[in-house]
Short mmCIF file of C-alpha atoms in Angstrom, two decimals:
data_model
loop_
_atom_site.label_atom_id
_atom_site.label_comp_id
_atom_site.label_asym_id
_atom_site.label_seq_id
_atom_site.Cartn_x
_atom_site.Cartn_y
_atom_site.Cartn_z
CA MET A 709 -4.68 18.04 -0.34
CA VAL A 710 -4.75 16.48 2.75
CA THR A 711 -6.76 19.08 4.15
CA ALA A 712 -9.48 19.23 1.70
CA LEU A 713 -9.55 15.81 2.17
CA GLU A 714 -9.89 15.95 6.04
CA ASN A 715 -12.81 18.38 5.02
CA ALA A 716 -16.05 18.39 6.77
CA ASN A 717 -18.05 18.81 3.39
CA ALA A 718 -18.07 15.83 1.37
CA SER A 719 -18.35 17.53 -2.20
CA VAL A 720 -14.91 18.78 -1.27
CA ARG A 721 -12.79 15.42 -0.16
CA GLU A 722 -14.79 13.92 -3.11
CA LYS A 723 -13.36 16.59 -5.02
CA ALA A 724 -9.47 15.73 -3.83
CA CYS A 725 -10.23 12.12 -4.37
CA GLU A 726 -11.29 12.27 -7.42
CA ALA A 727 -7.97 14.54 -8.06
CA LEU A 728 -5.65 12.75 -6.68
CA GLY A 729 -7.00 9.49 -8.89
CA ASN A 730 -6.23 11.54 -11.94
CA MET A 731 -2.69 13.14 -11.08
CA ASP A 732 -0.04 11.17 -13.26
CA LYS A 733 3.16 11.83 -11.18
CA GLU A 734 3.95 10.93 -7.61
CA VAL A 735 1.64 12.72 -4.84
CA ALA A 736 1.53 9.86 -2.29
CA THR A 737 2.98 10.55 1.02
CA SER A 738 2.08 9.04 4.38
CA SER A 739 -0.36 12.13 5.31
CA VAL A 740 -2.30 11.43 1.90
CA VAL A 741 -2.35 8.06 2.15
CA GLY A 742 -3.72 8.82 5.99
CA ALA A 743 -6.06 10.85 4.88
CA LEU A 744 -7.50 8.61 2.11
CA LEU A 745 -7.80 5.79 4.79
CA ALA A 746 -9.63 8.24 7.12
CA ILE A 747 -12.44 8.23 4.11
CA ALA A 748 -14.22 5.10 3.90
CA GLY A 749 -16.45 4.07 0.53
CA HIS A 750 -15.21 2.45 -2.45
CA ASP A 751 -14.81 5.45 -4.25
CA HIS A 752 -12.01 7.08 -2.26
CA TYR A 753 -10.09 3.08 -2.30
CA GLU A 754 -9.89 3.44 -5.91
CA SER A 755 -8.54 6.93 -5.55
CA LEU A 756 -6.19 5.04 -2.53
CA ARG A 757 -5.64 2.23 -4.73
CA LYS A 758 -4.47 4.54 -8.19
CA VAL A 759 -1.85 7.15 -5.58
CA LEU A 760 -0.51 3.43 -3.95
CA ASN A 761 0.36 2.40 -7.81
CA SER A 762 1.75 5.48 -9.27
CA SER A 763 4.21 5.56 -6.40
CA SER A 764 7.52 3.76 -7.26
CA ASP A 765 7.71 2.31 -3.64
CA PHE A 766 6.18 2.33 -0.27
CA SER A 767 9.06 3.54 2.20
CA TYR A 768 7.66 7.00 2.53
CA ILE A 769 4.98 5.11 4.61
CA ASP A 770 5.23 5.19 7.83
CA SER A 771 4.68 2.30 10.53
CA ASP A 772 1.25 3.39 11.61
CA THR A 773 0.14 4.29 8.55
CA VAL A 774 1.39 0.60 7.41
CA SER A 775 -1.06 -0.47 10.15
CA GLU A 776 -3.81 1.55 8.90
CA LEU A 777 -3.27 -0.12 5.33
CA LEU A 778 -3.46 -3.56 6.96
CA GLY A 779 -7.02 -3.42 8.76
CA LEU A 780 -8.34 -2.54 4.95
CA TRP A 781 -6.53 -4.85 3.76
CA ASN A 782 -7.68 -7.28 5.80
CA ARG A 783 -11.95 -5.98 5.26
CA GLU A 784 -11.55 -5.19 1.92
CA ALA A 785 -9.33 -8.95 0.83
CA TRP A 786 -9.99 -7.58 -3.17
CA PHE A 787 -8.44 -4.12 -2.78
CA ILE A 788 -4.70 -5.89 -2.10
CA ARG A 789 -4.19 -7.71 -5.28
CA ASP A 790 -3.83 -4.70 -7.46
CA ILE A 791 -1.11 -3.38 -5.44
CA PRO A 792 2.37 -5.28 -6.55
CA LEU A 793 4.03 -7.38 -3.64
CA GLU A 794 7.62 -6.03 -5.66
CA LYS A 795 6.80 -2.42 -3.59
CA ILE A 796 5.63 -4.08 -0.26
CA MET A 797 8.29 -5.93 0.00
CA ILE A 798 11.18 -2.96 -1.23
CA ALA A 799 9.50 -0.64 1.42
CA TYR A 800 9.61 -3.47 4.17
CA VAL A 801 13.71 -3.86 3.04
CA LYS A 802 13.94 0.28 2.85
CA THR A 803 12.33 0.63 6.63
CA GLY A 804 12.45 -2.38 8.73
CA PHE A 805 9.02 -1.84 10.12
CA PRO A 806 7.54 -5.29 11.07
CA GLU A 807 4.26 -4.61 10.16
CA TRP A 808 5.25 -4.88 6.84
CA TRP A 809 5.72 -8.75 7.25
CA SER A 810 2.11 -9.10 8.01
CA VAL A 811 0.83 -7.16 4.68
CA ILE A 812 3.43 -9.45 2.70
CA GLU A 813 1.71 -12.55 4.38
CA LEU A 814 -1.84 -11.28 3.43
CA HIS A 815 -0.56 -10.18 0.29
CA ALA A 816 0.70 -13.88 -0.97
CA LEU A 817 -2.41 -15.17 0.67
CA HIS A 818 -4.50 -13.80 -1.29
CA THR A 819 -2.67 -13.43 -4.75
CA ASP A 820 -1.78 -17.28 -4.62
CA CYS A 821 2.08 -16.58 -3.90
CA ALA A 822 4.55 -18.35 -2.28
CA ILE A 823 7.64 -16.81 0.18
CA THR A 824 10.50 -18.76 1.59
CA ILE A 825 12.77 -16.85 3.62
CA VAL A 826 16.33 -18.65 3.76
CA GLU A 827 19.06 -16.91 6.20
CA ASN A 828 19.01 -12.68 4.56
CA THR A 829 17.28 -13.89 1.89
CA VAL A 830 13.67 -13.88 0.69
CA ILE A 831 12.24 -15.32 -2.57
CA VAL A 832 9.07 -14.72 -3.61
CA TYR A 833 7.13 -17.04 -6.01
CA GLY A 834 4.68 -15.50 -7.81
CA ASN A 835 3.46 -15.97 -11.72
CA SER A 836 6.55 -15.04 -13.02
CA GLU A 837 10.16 -15.76 -12.43
CA PRO A 838 10.99 -15.58 -8.95
CA VAL A 839 12.19 -12.06 -6.89
CA THR A 840 15.04 -12.10 -4.61
CA PHE A 841 15.06 -9.66 -1.95
CA ASP A 842 17.86 -9.35 0.40
CA ILE A 843 16.93 -8.61 4.06
CA ARG A 844 19.48 -7.68 6.64
CA SER A 845 18.53 -7.22 10.01
#
């Protein structure tokens, strides 16, 4: 699938994006996410959104790809609103990548969430009950 996403032929890339967007199971890898990020365009971002939302969490994404996601979300702020903050927090807890903190901050700003940090506990306040995450250094 990554090879098709990187193909020089635009229609091949388009079909690969369409196929990824229609898959119900978890198909995301850091390579797939990176390849989708490399292809600019609303339709490709929609495929990326579907791939990310089909994942149980984002701990499979490497730190370079997290930085690329942050770049996209800084340019296309509407896009981050569709991604559950809990998945981003779980990725931070599992990977410890500091890049996730910038994503968490951006997400909170665009979704009207509040975040408090007390010692090793992060509490996210949103539209539902507060969600607590333990972060160990």
